[in-house]
Tab-separated table of C-alpha atoms in Angstrom:
chain	number	residue	atom	x	y	z
A	1	UNK	CA	16.081	-4.246	24.495
A	2	UNK	CA	13.772	-1.255	24.911
A	3	UNK	CA	13.931	1.708	22.564
A	4	UNK	CA	11.706	4.757	22.874
A	5	UNK	CA	8.981	3.055	24.889
A	6	UNK	CA	8.771	0.026	22.612
A	7	UNK	CA	10.547	-3.270	22.781
A	8	UNK	CA	11.596	-6.308	20.816
A	9	UNK	CA	9.744	-9.505	21.500
A	10	UNK	CA	10.643	-12.966	20.242
A	11	UNK	CA	8.081	-14.197	17.717
A	12	UNK	CA	8.701	-17.859	18.389
A	13	UNK	CA	10.226	-18.224	14.923
A	14	UNK	CA	13.936	-18.655	15.552
A	15	UNK	CA	15.766	-15.338	15.345
A	16	UNK	CA	12.788	-13.449	13.907
A	17	UNK	CA	11.706	-10.389	15.864
A	18	UNK	CA	8.887	-7.962	15.477
A	19	UNK	CA	8.083	-4.549	16.848
A	20	UNK	CA	5.505	-4.010	19.554
A	21	UNK	CA	4.587	-1.014	21.646
A	22	UNK	CA	5.488	-1.554	25.297
A	23	UNK	CA	2.754	-3.685	26.834
A	24	UNK	CA	0.265	-6.046	25.205
A	25	UNK	CA	-1.402	-5.140	21.935
A	26	UNK	CA	-5.106	-4.330	22.350
A	27	UNK	CA	-8.021	-4.969	20.033
A	28	UNK	CA	-9.059	-7.804	17.702
A	29	UNK	CA	-5.537	-8.365	16.380
A	30	UNK	CA	-4.064	-8.996	19.791
A	31	UNK	CA	-4.669	-12.742	19.883
A	32	UNK	CA	-4.597	-14.752	23.087
A	33	UNK	CA	-2.623	-13.695	26.153
A	34	UNK	CA	-1.874	-10.246	24.729
A	35	UNK	CA	0.336	-11.598	21.948
A	36	UNK	CA	0.611	-9.177	19.015
A	37	UNK	CA	-0.603	-10.107	15.563
A	38	UNK	CA	2.180	-11.636	13.473
A	39	UNK	CA	2.391	-9.982	10.087
A	40	UNK	CA	4.304	-12.159	7.630
A	41	UNK	CA	5.391	-8.897	5.986
A	42	UNK	CA	7.186	-7.845	9.197
A	43	UNK	CA	8.605	-11.280	9.900
A	44	UNK	CA	10.102	-11.326	6.386
A	45	UNK	CA	11.859	-7.974	6.774
A	46	UNK	CA	15.312	-7.617	5.177
A	47	UNK	CA	18.339	-6.657	7.309
A	48	UNK	CA	18.189	-3.351	9.163
A	49	UNK	CA	20.675	-0.541	8.765
A	50	UNK	CA	23.911	-1.188	10.630
A	51	UNK	CA	25.116	2.437	10.550
A	52	UNK	CA	23.869	5.081	12.968
A	53	UNK	CA	22.576	7.960	10.797
A	54	UNK	CA	22.088	11.619	11.679
A	55	UNK	CA	19.882	13.274	9.048
A	56	UNK	CA	20.153	17.002	9.639
A	57	UNK	CA	18.966	20.267	8.096
A	58	UNK	CA	15.659	18.852	6.850
A	59	UNK	CA	12.195	20.282	6.472
A	60	UNK	CA	9.846	17.717	8.017
A	61	UNK	CA	6.372	16.554	7.011
A	62	UNK	CA	5.853	13.961	9.739
A	63	UNK	CA	2.471	12.603	8.623
A	64	UNK	CA	0.662	13.444	11.875
A	65	UNK	CA	-1.311	16.341	10.450
A	66	UNK	CA	0.876	19.132	11.755
A	67	UNK	CA	2.613	21.785	9.641
A	68	UNK	CA	5.944	21.316	7.928
A	69	UNK	CA	8.773	22.058	10.374
A	70	UNK	CA	12.049	23.656	9.362
A	71	UNK	CA	15.495	22.856	10.726
A	72	UNK	CA	14.867	19.281	11.824
A	73	UNK	CA	17.298	16.458	12.555
A	74	UNK	CA	16.448	12.749	12.807
A	75	UNK	CA	18.594	10.092	14.446
A	76	UNK	CA	18.269	6.574	13.019
A	77	UNK	CA	19.748	3.498	14.661
A	78	UNK	CA	19.104	-0.232	14.160
A	79	UNK	CA	16.488	0.615	11.541
A	80	UNK	CA	14.441	2.682	14.000
A	81	UNK	CA	13.876	6.413	14.454
A	82	UNK	CA	15.547	7.128	17.780
A	83	UNK	CA	14.991	10.861	17.983
A	84	UNK	CA	13.332	13.722	16.101
A	85	UNK	CA	14.875	17.006	17.173
A	86	UNK	CA	16.336	20.274	15.865
A	87	UNK	CA	19.261	20.709	13.524
A	88	UNK	CA	20.911	22.909	16.151
A	89	UNK	CA	21.825	19.793	18.090
A	90	UNK	CA	25.325	18.457	17.416
A	91	UNK	CA	25.756	15.166	15.663
A	92	UNK	CA	25.627	12.376	18.282
A	93	UNK	CA	28.837	10.508	18.936
A	94	UNK	CA	29.373	7.612	16.593
A	95	UNK	CA	26.688	8.714	14.126
A	96	UNK	CA	27.225	9.360	10.426
A	97	UNK	CA	26.016	12.892	9.620
A	98	UNK	CA	24.144	13.485	6.379
A	99	UNK	CA	23.247	17.094	5.517
A	100	UNK	CA	19.819	17.046	3.876
A	101	UNK	CA	20.072	20.617	2.632
A	102	UNK	CA	16.548	21.861	3.481
A	103	UNK	CA	14.937	19.137	1.413
A	104	UNK	CA	11.621	17.800	2.660
A	105	UNK	CA	11.750	14.602	4.701
A	106	UNK	CA	8.553	12.587	5.025
A	107	UNK	CA	7.473	9.033	5.804
A	108	UNK	CA	7.980	6.450	3.096
A	109	UNK	CA	4.879	6.300	0.924
A	110	UNK	CA	2.366	3.468	1.291
A	111	UNK	CA	0.179	2.154	-1.543
A	112	UNK	CA	-2.738	0.278	0.009
A	113	UNK	CA	-4.132	-1.202	-3.215
A	114	UNK	CA	-1.808	-2.674	-5.812
A	115	UNK	CA	-1.776	-5.778	-7.979
A	116	UNK	CA	1.971	-6.303	-8.276
A	117	UNK	CA	2.347	-9.487	-10.268
A	118	UNK	CA	5.203	-9.153	-12.740
A	119	UNK	CA	3.358	-8.775	-16.014
A	120	UNK	CA	5.351	-9.924	-19.026
A	121	UNK	CA	4.892	-7.758	-22.157
A	122	UNK	CA	2.976	-9.374	-24.980
A	123	UNK	CA	5.455	-11.060	-27.298
A	124	UNK	CA	5.214	-10.847	-31.046
A	125	UNK	CA	3.943	-13.782	-33.044
A	126	UNK	CA	6.816	-16.071	-33.884
A	127	UNK	CA	8.930	-14.900	-30.946
A	128	UNK	CA	10.131	-17.274	-28.259
A	129	UNK	CA	7.363	-18.226	-25.828
A	130	UNK	CA	7.602	-16.774	-22.345
A	131	UNK	CA	9.315	-19.190	-19.975
A	132	UNK	CA	7.608	-20.119	-16.669
A	133	UNK	CA	10.015	-18.151	-14.449
A	134	UNK	CA	10.199	-14.961	-16.513
A	135	UNK	CA	7.329	-13.198	-14.712
A	136	UNK	CA	9.257	-13.295	-11.420
A	137	UNK	CA	11.973	-11.093	-12.924
A	138	UNK	CA	9.387	-8.555	-14.059
A	139	UNK	CA	7.895	-8.559	-10.565
A	140	UNK	CA	11.331	-7.859	-9.121
A	141	UNK	CA	11.738	-4.936	-11.534
A	142	UNK	CA	8.322	-3.608	-10.526
A	143	UNK	CA	9.160	-3.790	-6.822
A	144	UNK	CA	12.468	-1.989	-7.392
A	145	UNK	CA	10.485	0.659	-9.251
A	146	UNK	CA	8.302	1.289	-6.203
A	147	UNK	CA	11.363	2.058	-4.098
A	148	UNK	CA	12.704	4.448	-6.749
A	149	UNK	CA	9.405	6.333	-6.403
A	150	UNK	CA	9.638	6.558	-2.629
A	151	UNK	CA	7.095	3.813	-1.905
A	152	UNK	CA	8.370	1.673	0.964
A	153	UNK	CA	5.239	-0.422	1.664
A	154	UNK	CA	2.603	-1.881	-0.644
A	155	UNK	CA	-0.497	-3.937	0.044
A	156	UNK	CA	-1.029	-6.428	-2.784
A	157	UNK	CA	-4.777	-6.883	-3.122
A	158	UNK	CA	-4.551	-9.722	-5.616
A	159	UNK	CA	-1.760	-11.222	-7.691
A	160	UNK	CA	-0.915	-14.487	-9.394
A	161	UNK	CA	-0.503	-17.572	-7.247
A	162	UNK	CA	2.161	-17.057	-4.615
A	163	UNK	CA	4.183	-14.477	-6.558
A	164	UNK	CA	4.098	-11.887	-3.723
A	165	UNK	CA	5.159	-14.437	-1.103
A	166	UNK	CA	7.991	-15.647	-3.321
A	167	UNK	CA	9.247	-12.118	-3.966
A	168	UNK	CA	8.991	-11.275	-0.274
A	169	UNK	CA	11.044	-14.323	0.628
A	170	UNK	CA	13.682	-13.375	-1.953
A	171	UNK	CA	13.928	-9.906	-0.416
A	172	UNK	CA	14.140	-11.365	3.083
A	173	UNK	CA	17.182	-13.397	2.139
A	174	UNK	CA	18.970	-10.619	0.263
A	175	UNK	CA	18.276	-11.210	-3.428
A	176	UNK	CA	17.175	-7.600	-3.960
A	177	UNK	CA	15.532	-4.648	-2.202
A	178	UNK	CA	11.911	-3.683	-2.719
A	179	UNK	CA	9.061	-2.296	-0.645
A	180	UNK	CA	7.536	-4.126	2.304
A	181	UNK	CA	4.916	-6.424	0.748
A	182	UNK	CA	1.621	-7.251	2.404
A	183	UNK	CA	-0.442	-9.818	0.522
A	184	UNK	CA	-3.950	-11.206	0.760
A	185	UNK	CA	-2.862	-14.462	-0.823
A	186	UNK	CA	-5.679	-15.215	-3.233
A	187	UNK	CA	-8.828	-13.128	-3.408
A	188	UNK	CA	-11.815	-14.964	-1.958
A	189	UNK	CA	-14.784	-14.955	-4.308
A	190	UNK	CA	-18.012	-16.828	-4.841
A	191	UNK	CA	-18.055	-18.888	-8.023
A	192	UNK	CA	-18.247	-16.133	-10.623
A	193	UNK	CA	-17.001	-15.084	-14.082
A	194	UNK	CA	-14.014	-13.352	-12.501
A	195	UNK	CA	-12.537	-16.781	-11.852
A	196	UNK	CA	-12.230	-17.185	-15.625
A	197	UNK	CA	-10.650	-13.789	-16.245
A	198	UNK	CA	-7.928	-13.342	-13.664
A	199	UNK	CA	-5.723	-16.395	-13.862
A	200	UNK	CA	-4.530	-17.732	-10.520
A	201	UNK	CA	-5.698	-14.661	-8.567
A	202	UNK	CA	-8.988	-15.983	-7.167
A	203	UNK	CA	-9.944	-18.662	-4.656
A	204	UNK	CA	-13.568	-19.424	-5.437
A	205	UNK	CA	-15.717	-20.794	-2.643
A	206	UNK	CA	-19.406	-21.259	-1.909
A	207	UNK	CA	-21.357	-21.537	1.333
A	208	UNK	CA	-20.208	-20.400	4.793
A	209	UNK	CA	-18.038	-23.455	5.396
A	210	UNK	CA	-16.368	-23.082	2.012
A	211	UNK	CA	-15.638	-19.429	2.787
A	212	UNK	CA	-14.114	-20.280	6.159
A	213	UNK	CA	-11.858	-22.848	4.550
A	214	UNK	CA	-10.783	-20.320	1.915
A	215	UNK	CA	-9.834	-17.823	4.648
A	216	UNK	CA	-7.807	-20.453	6.481
A	217	UNK	CA	-5.997	-21.406	3.286
A	218	UNK	CA	-4.841	-17.814	2.735
A	219	UNK	CA	-3.565	-17.563	6.300
A	220	UNK	CA	-1.767	-20.874	5.793
A	221	UNK	CA	-0.157	-19.475	2.629
A	222	UNK	CA	1.258	-16.435	4.453
A	223	UNK	CA	-1.413	-13.761	3.956
A	224	UNK	CA	-1.247	-10.541	5.977
A	225	UNK	CA	-4.931	-9.771	5.468
A	226	UNK	CA	-7.961	-11.236	3.710
A	227	UNK	CA	-9.650	-9.824	0.615
A	228	UNK	CA	-13.159	-10.742	-0.474
A	229	UNK	CA	-15.182	-9.881	-3.573
A	230	UNK	CA	-18.557	-8.600	-2.393
A	231	UNK	CA	-19.415	-7.544	-5.963
A	232	UNK	CA	-18.153	-8.396	-9.406
A	233	UNK	CA	-15.304	-6.452	-10.999
A	234	UNK	CA	-15.698	-3.640	-13.515
A	235	UNK	CA	-12.659	-4.855	-15.454
A	236	UNK	CA	-14.284	-7.804	-17.212
A	237	UNK	CA	-17.289	-7.855	-19.496
A	238	UNK	CA	-19.223	-10.733	-17.915
A	239	UNK	CA	-19.494	-9.551	-14.318
A	240	UNK	CA	-22.073	-7.082	-13.083
A	241	UNK	CA	-20.483	-4.932	-10.374
A	242	UNK	CA	-23.904	-3.925	-9.071
A	243	UNK	CA	-25.449	-6.765	-7.051
A	244	UNK	CA	-24.096	-8.487	-3.969
A	245	UNK	CA	-22.057	-11.401	-5.311
A	246	UNK	CA	-22.226	-13.649	-2.239
A	247	UNK	CA	-24.768	-14.178	0.487
A	248	UNK	CA	-24.668	-12.267	3.736
A	249	UNK	CA	-24.023	-15.562	5.562
A	250	UNK	CA	-21.008	-16.218	3.321
A	251	UNK	CA	-19.660	-12.722	3.910
A	252	UNK	CA	-20.177	-13.070	7.667
A	253	UNK	CA	-18.189	-16.316	7.564
A	254	UNK	CA	-15.259	-14.526	5.867
A	255	UNK	CA	-15.156	-11.561	8.221
A	256	UNK	CA	-15.846	-13.660	11.297
A	257	UNK	CA	-13.085	-16.165	10.592
A	258	UNK	CA	-10.545	-13.518	9.609
A	259	UNK	CA	-11.231	-11.301	12.613
A	260	UNK	CA	-11.236	-14.266	14.980
A	261	UNK	CA	-7.683	-14.971	13.856
A	262	UNK	CA	-6.660	-11.294	14.077
A	263	UNK	CA	-6.597	-10.504	10.353
A	264	UNK	CA	-8.069	-7.412	8.708
A	265	UNK	CA	-10.540	-7.774	5.847
A	266	UNK	CA	-10.523	-5.730	2.635
A	267	UNK	CA	-13.699	-5.843	0.551
A	268	UNK	CA	-13.864	-5.214	-3.170
A	269	UNK	CA	-17.167	-3.338	-3.315
A	270	UNK	CA	-18.443	-1.381	-6.285
A	271	UNK	CA	-22.262	-1.455	-6.328
A	272	UNK	CA	-24.203	-0.162	-3.348
A	273	UNK	CA	-25.582	-3.573	-2.385
A	274	UNK	CA	-22.071	-4.950	-1.949
A	275	UNK	CA	-20.892	-1.807	-0.196
A	276	UNK	CA	-23.784	-1.893	2.257
A	277	UNK	CA	-23.232	-5.575	3.063
A	278	UNK	CA	-19.473	-5.086	3.498
A	279	UNK	CA	-19.938	-2.153	5.857
A	280	UNK	CA	-22.554	-4.028	7.888
A	281	UNK	CA	-20.276	-7.093	8.086
A	282	UNK	CA	-17.522	-4.969	9.635
A	283	UNK	CA	-14.853	-5.071	6.935
A	284	UNK	CA	-11.815	-2.960	7.748
A	285	UNK	CA	-11.247	-1.369	4.350
A	286	UNK	CA	-13.646	-0.849	1.486
A	287	UNK	CA	-11.937	-0.845	-1.908
A	288	UNK	CA	-13.360	1.386	-4.670
A	289	UNK	CA	-16.904	2.087	-3.373
A	290	UNK	CA	-17.427	4.637	-6.127
A	291	UNK	CA	-21.195	5.001	-5.676
A	292	UNK	CA	-21.184	5.616	-1.929
A	293	UNK	CA	-21.897	9.330	-2.382
A	294	UNK	CA	-25.462	8.253	-3.189
A	295	UNK	CA	-25.835	6.768	0.304
A	296	UNK	CA	-24.708	9.279	2.944
A	297	UNK	CA	-25.948	6.895	5.640
A	298	UNK	CA	-23.341	4.318	4.607
A	299	UNK	CA	-20.563	6.898	4.745
A	300	UNK	CA	-21.758	7.949	8.193
A	301	UNK	CA	-21.629	4.312	9.301
A	302	UNK	CA	-18.074	3.960	7.973
A	303	UNK	CA	-16.981	7.080	9.826
A	304	UNK	CA	-18.622	5.917	13.054
A	305	UNK	CA	-16.903	2.528	12.951
A	306	UNK	CA	-13.490	3.688	11.707
A	307	UNK	CA	-13.726	1.814	8.415
A	308	UNK	CA	-11.343	3.073	5.726
A	309	UNK	CA	-12.179	3.918	2.121
A	310	UNK	CA	-9.557	3.217	-0.579
A	311	UNK	CA	-10.850	5.120	-3.646
A	312	UNK	CA	-8.391	3.932	-6.399
A	313	UNK	CA	-8.943	6.843	-8.789
A	314	UNK	CA	-5.894	6.081	-10.937
A	315	UNK	CA	-7.418	2.743	-11.878
A	316	UNK	CA	-10.459	4.432	-13.398
A	317	UNK	CA	-8.259	6.813	-15.379
A	318	UNK	CA	-6.178	3.962	-16.729
A	319	UNK	CA	-9.228	1.923	-17.758
A	320	UNK	CA	-10.739	5.002	-19.398
A	321	UNK	CA	-7.748	5.249	-21.715
A	322	UNK	CA	-6.175	8.103	-19.808
A	323	UNK	CA	-2.722	6.542	-19.674
A	324	UNK	CA	-1.306	10.041	-19.306
A	325	UNK	CA	-2.965	10.272	-15.897
A	326	UNK	CA	-0.259	7.942	-14.685
A	327	UNK	CA	2.187	10.829	-14.920
A	328	UNK	CA	0.016	13.949	-15.308
A	329	UNK	CA	-3.245	14.105	-13.412
A	330	UNK	CA	-4.428	17.455	-14.776
A	331	UNK	CA	-6.228	16.169	-17.842
A	332	UNK	CA	-9.904	15.212	-17.669
A	333	UNK	CA	-10.867	12.137	-19.730
A	334	UNK	CA	-11.835	13.538	-23.110
A	335	UNK	CA	-15.031	12.181	-24.640
A	336	UNK	CA	-13.098	10.905	-27.651
A	337	UNK	CA	-10.107	9.579	-25.725
A	338	UNK	CA	-8.785	6.327	-27.121
A	339	UNK	CA	-9.312	3.504	-24.613
A	340	UNK	CA	-6.355	1.511	-23.438
A	341	UNK	CA	-5.802	-1.354	-25.835
A	342	UNK	CA	-6.653	-3.863	-23.119
A	343	UNK	CA	-10.143	-2.460	-22.451
A	344	UNK	CA	-13.293	-2.980	-24.504
A	345	UNK	CA	-15.262	0.170	-25.413
A	346	UNK	CA	-17.969	-0.813	-22.924
A	347	UNK	CA	-15.487	-1.081	-20.054
A	348	UNK	CA	-13.755	2.156	-21.045
A	349	UNK	CA	-17.109	3.959	-21.032
A	350	UNK	CA	-17.864	2.539	-17.573
A	351	UNK	CA	-14.468	3.746	-16.353
A	352	UNK	CA	-15.199	7.291	-17.582
A	353	UNK	CA	-18.452	7.201	-15.664
A	354	UNK	CA	-16.662	5.861	-12.586
A	355	UNK	CA	-14.201	8.761	-12.600
A	356	UNK	CA	-17.130	11.085	-11.931
A	357	UNK	CA	-18.721	8.738	-9.412
A	358	UNK	CA	-15.451	8.071	-7.593
A	359	UNK	CA	-14.653	11.776	-7.398
A	360	UNK	CA	-18.081	12.507	-5.930
A	361	UNK	CA	-17.598	9.745	-3.344
A	362	UNK	CA	-14.143	11.036	-2.380
A	363	UNK	CA	-15.643	14.447	-1.660
A	364	UNK	CA	-18.637	13.006	0.207
A	365	UNK	CA	-16.400	10.723	2.270
A	366	UNK	CA	-14.225	13.674	3.223
A	367	UNK	CA	-17.285	15.635	4.374
A	368	UNK	CA	-18.565	12.640	6.359
A	369	UNK	CA	-15.263	12.204	8.192
A	370	UNK	CA	-14.440	8.814	6.660
A	371	UNK	CA	-10.793	7.793	6.832
A	372	UNK	CA	-9.298	7.732	3.332
A	373	UNK	CA	-6.202	5.736	2.392
A	374	UNK	CA	-4.315	5.869	-0.877
A	375	UNK	CA	-4.478	2.926	-3.249
A	376	UNK	CA	-3.571	3.327	-6.901
A	377	UNK	CA	-4.822	0.010	-8.398
A	378	UNK	CA	-2.273	0.538	-11.193
A	379	UNK	CA	1.375	-0.439	-11.193
A	380	UNK	CA	3.803	2.317	-10.118
A	381	UNK	CA	1.141	5.046	-9.997
A	382	UNK	CA	1.249	5.978	-6.313
A	383	UNK	CA	2.360	9.539	-7.022
A	384	UNK	CA	-0.309	9.935	-9.688
A	385	UNK	CA	-2.953	8.815	-7.193
A	386	UNK	CA	-1.779	11.565	-4.820
A	387	UNK	CA	-2.339	14.113	-7.602
A	388	UNK	CA	-5.760	12.714	-8.486
A	389	UNK	CA	-6.912	12.789	-4.872
A	390	UNK	CA	-5.928	16.461	-4.718
A	391	UNK	CA	-7.589	17.218	-8.040
A	392	UNK	CA	-10.821	15.630	-6.867
A	393	UNK	CA	-11.186	17.214	-3.457
A	394	UNK	CA	-8.451	16.546	-0.897
A	395	UNK	CA	-5.913	19.088	0.259
A	396	UNK	CA	-2.304	18.223	-0.508
A	397	UNK	CA	-1.700	17.560	3.189
A	398	UNK	CA	-4.683	15.206	3.411
A	399	UNK	CA	-3.580	13.354	0.281
A	400	UNK	CA	-0.078	12.876	1.702
A	401	UNK	CA	-1.565	11.619	4.969
A	402	UNK	CA	-3.690	9.195	2.925
A	403	UNK	CA	-0.395	7.909	1.485
A	404	UNK	CA	1.336	7.688	4.865
A	405	UNK	CA	-0.338	7.677	8.281
A	406	UNK	CA	-3.894	6.782	7.222
A	407	UNK	CA	-2.633	4.068	4.897
A	408	UNK	CA	-0.593	2.649	7.787
A	409	UNK	CA	-3.755	2.572	9.905
A	410	UNK	CA	-5.624	0.807	7.094
A	411	UNK	CA	-2.934	-1.880	6.970
A	412	UNK	CA	-2.815	-2.324	10.737
A	413	UNK	CA	0.779	-1.073	10.809
A	414	UNK	CA	0.343	2.333	12.425
A	415	UNK	CA	2.540	1.227	15.346
A	416	UNK	CA	5.407	0.687	12.919
A	417	UNK	CA	5.242	3.028	9.933
A	418	UNK	CA	3.355	5.981	8.453
A	419	UNK	CA	4.750	8.855	10.537
A	420	UNK	CA	8.169	10.238	11.401
A	421	UNK	CA	8.181	9.735	15.161
A	422	UNK	CA	10.439	8.244	17.798
A	423	UNK	CA	10.196	4.465	17.840
A	424	UNK	CA	8.833	4.060	14.306
A	425	UNK	CA	10.675	2.050	11.692
A	426	UNK	CA	13.025	4.216	9.640
A	427	UNK	CA	11.201	4.028	6.311
A	428	UNK	CA	11.883	7.559	5.136
A	429	UNK	CA	11.686	9.612	1.952
A	430	UNK	CA	13.655	12.788	1.179
A	431	UNK	CA	12.605	14.771	-1.890
A	432	UNK	CA	13.824	17.770	-3.894
A	433	UNK	CA	11.071	20.327	-3.503
A	434	UNK	CA	7.936	20.611	-1.404
A	435	UNK	CA	5.358	17.856	-2.130
A	436	UNK	CA	2.651	19.971	-0.479
A	437	UNK	CA	3.175	22.732	-3.035
A	438	UNK	CA	4.299	20.470	-5.883
A	439	UNK	CA	2.680	17.045	-5.460
A	440	UNK	CA	3.617	16.204	-9.046
A	441	UNK	CA	7.231	15.778	-7.937
A	442	UNK	CA	6.228	12.389	-6.506
A	443	UNK	CA	5.779	11.107	-10.068
A	444	UNK	CA	9.349	12.077	-11.003
A	445	UNK	CA	12.038	9.622	-9.814
A	446	UNK	CA	14.586	12.359	-10.584
A	447	UNK	CA	13.265	14.359	-7.629
A	448	UNK	CA	13.450	11.473	-5.187
A	449	UNK	CA	16.681	12.395	-3.415
A	450	UNK	CA	16.960	9.510	-0.953
A	451	UNK	CA	14.853	6.567	0.211
A	452	UNK	CA	15.632	4.768	3.455
A	453	UNK	CA	14.160	1.382	4.275
A	454	UNK	CA	14.709	0.215	7.842
A	455	UNK	CA	17.528	2.757	7.991
A	456	UNK	CA	19.255	1.436	4.858
A	457	UNK	CA	19.743	3.797	1.865
A	458	UNK	CA	18.053	1.902	-0.962
A	459	UNK	CA	17.211	4.366	-3.739
A	460	UNK	CA	17.386	7.978	-4.829
A	461	UNK	CA	19.526	10.496	-6.635
A	462	UNK	CA	21.804	10.961	-3.630
A	463	UNK	CA	23.098	7.439	-4.085
A	464	UNK	CA	23.922	8.093	-7.698
A	465	UNK	CA	25.842	11.301	-6.890
A	466	UNK	CA	27.705	10.097	-3.811
A	467	UNK	CA	26.126	12.458	-1.280
A	468	UNK	CA	28.380	11.278	1.507
A	469	UNK	CA	26.475	8.129	2.396
A	470	UNK	CA	28.399	5.598	4.491
A	471	UNK	CA	30.224	3.226	2.175
A	472	UNK	CA	29.888	0.383	4.667
A	473	UNK	CA	26.086	0.491	4.429
A	474	UNK	CA	24.558	-2.124	2.081
A	475	UNK	CA	22.906	-0.133	-0.693
A	476	UNK	CA	20.341	-1.199	-3.253
A	477	UNK	CA	21.457	-4.246	-5.177
């Protein structure tokens, strides 16, 4: 079946289907014989909307960089955007009309750097010990929370064991609704202190052959992309995030093996040595990179090769003890701010320094023409990251594109999501108010009017108030 210039193609996995633009996919992810790259996150999609929807009377931010358009209507069928037109058109035959009431409709938000893992709160001494399966329920609650905030896709850049794959499988088979989950499997790292600090999040390896095997293991486990630690992490006291943590030959083995198999590579890179090596090795996204403003030549190289920067400002604020930045991004970190209880004073001081460095890099990257994608690095802080990106140099339109179309490009999913256009998957967000003028509304679930995932209403105030949604449509569980 062809819809809007694209078609369904059998994936070779029973009844599973995935979306491809008409004709063979080009580039390193195409694989042999023009076959498209198979994202486990797309293969594991939940059921699509069964009701034909006519969303009318909307103001549209489509994520392409154009201005907001008034009086727009969008036709959704089989989980796909069939048509974007004017509200003057009559409701198509057989479609369920939903009057949006001049609210702003935009693509579902994308968070390109999360660590969704289902963290269990610390129990009091003498309380019952946490049972082995309890964390999975907290992960489910976290994923539901993303949908309530209008986030329809997340890229998990490190979690515990196979928690993301397990949650994704549960969503595929109808246990609950959450965002589309891309996972790196385990983070590939050289033998380093981080392996002691982060539980079952790392896959340590040494030497080029060991790195290749580690990449293959993540693909075997259902990874959508590969993540590698080119430097240590700023969130533990024994690692130095300055020097290159693995050899250039080891890094080349990671990127070479991943790209050969059609998988993108995300590099954790803080210090300049790790950033330089990651850029030279051809990684697809560079995570953090807070000191890059000191090396304009590296930013120019990123821009020239289309590499994407994911700045993760909210993570620095959280580590600096600015928990309020999760909801209100206006406050600068005060010199006497109390660090988060989980951070040592040394790490909190480093985070305060990194706020300044990261802000300078965001501005320098913008000037250099580097693509910038949103990644919060902190649970359920996607909207706060939008605010912080605006505070530190992006326009509101650019920040929203970082959370939609540019993030989709970073994930390799620009053919499917990230803009409101004919043929794209119907992951849509409708909000009360204008997020360009009031970006803070994205931190308030009360102003999320409706969230559609693959054409299915899954969250939002409209569901709570019975806004005329089709009763036959499966809603959020």
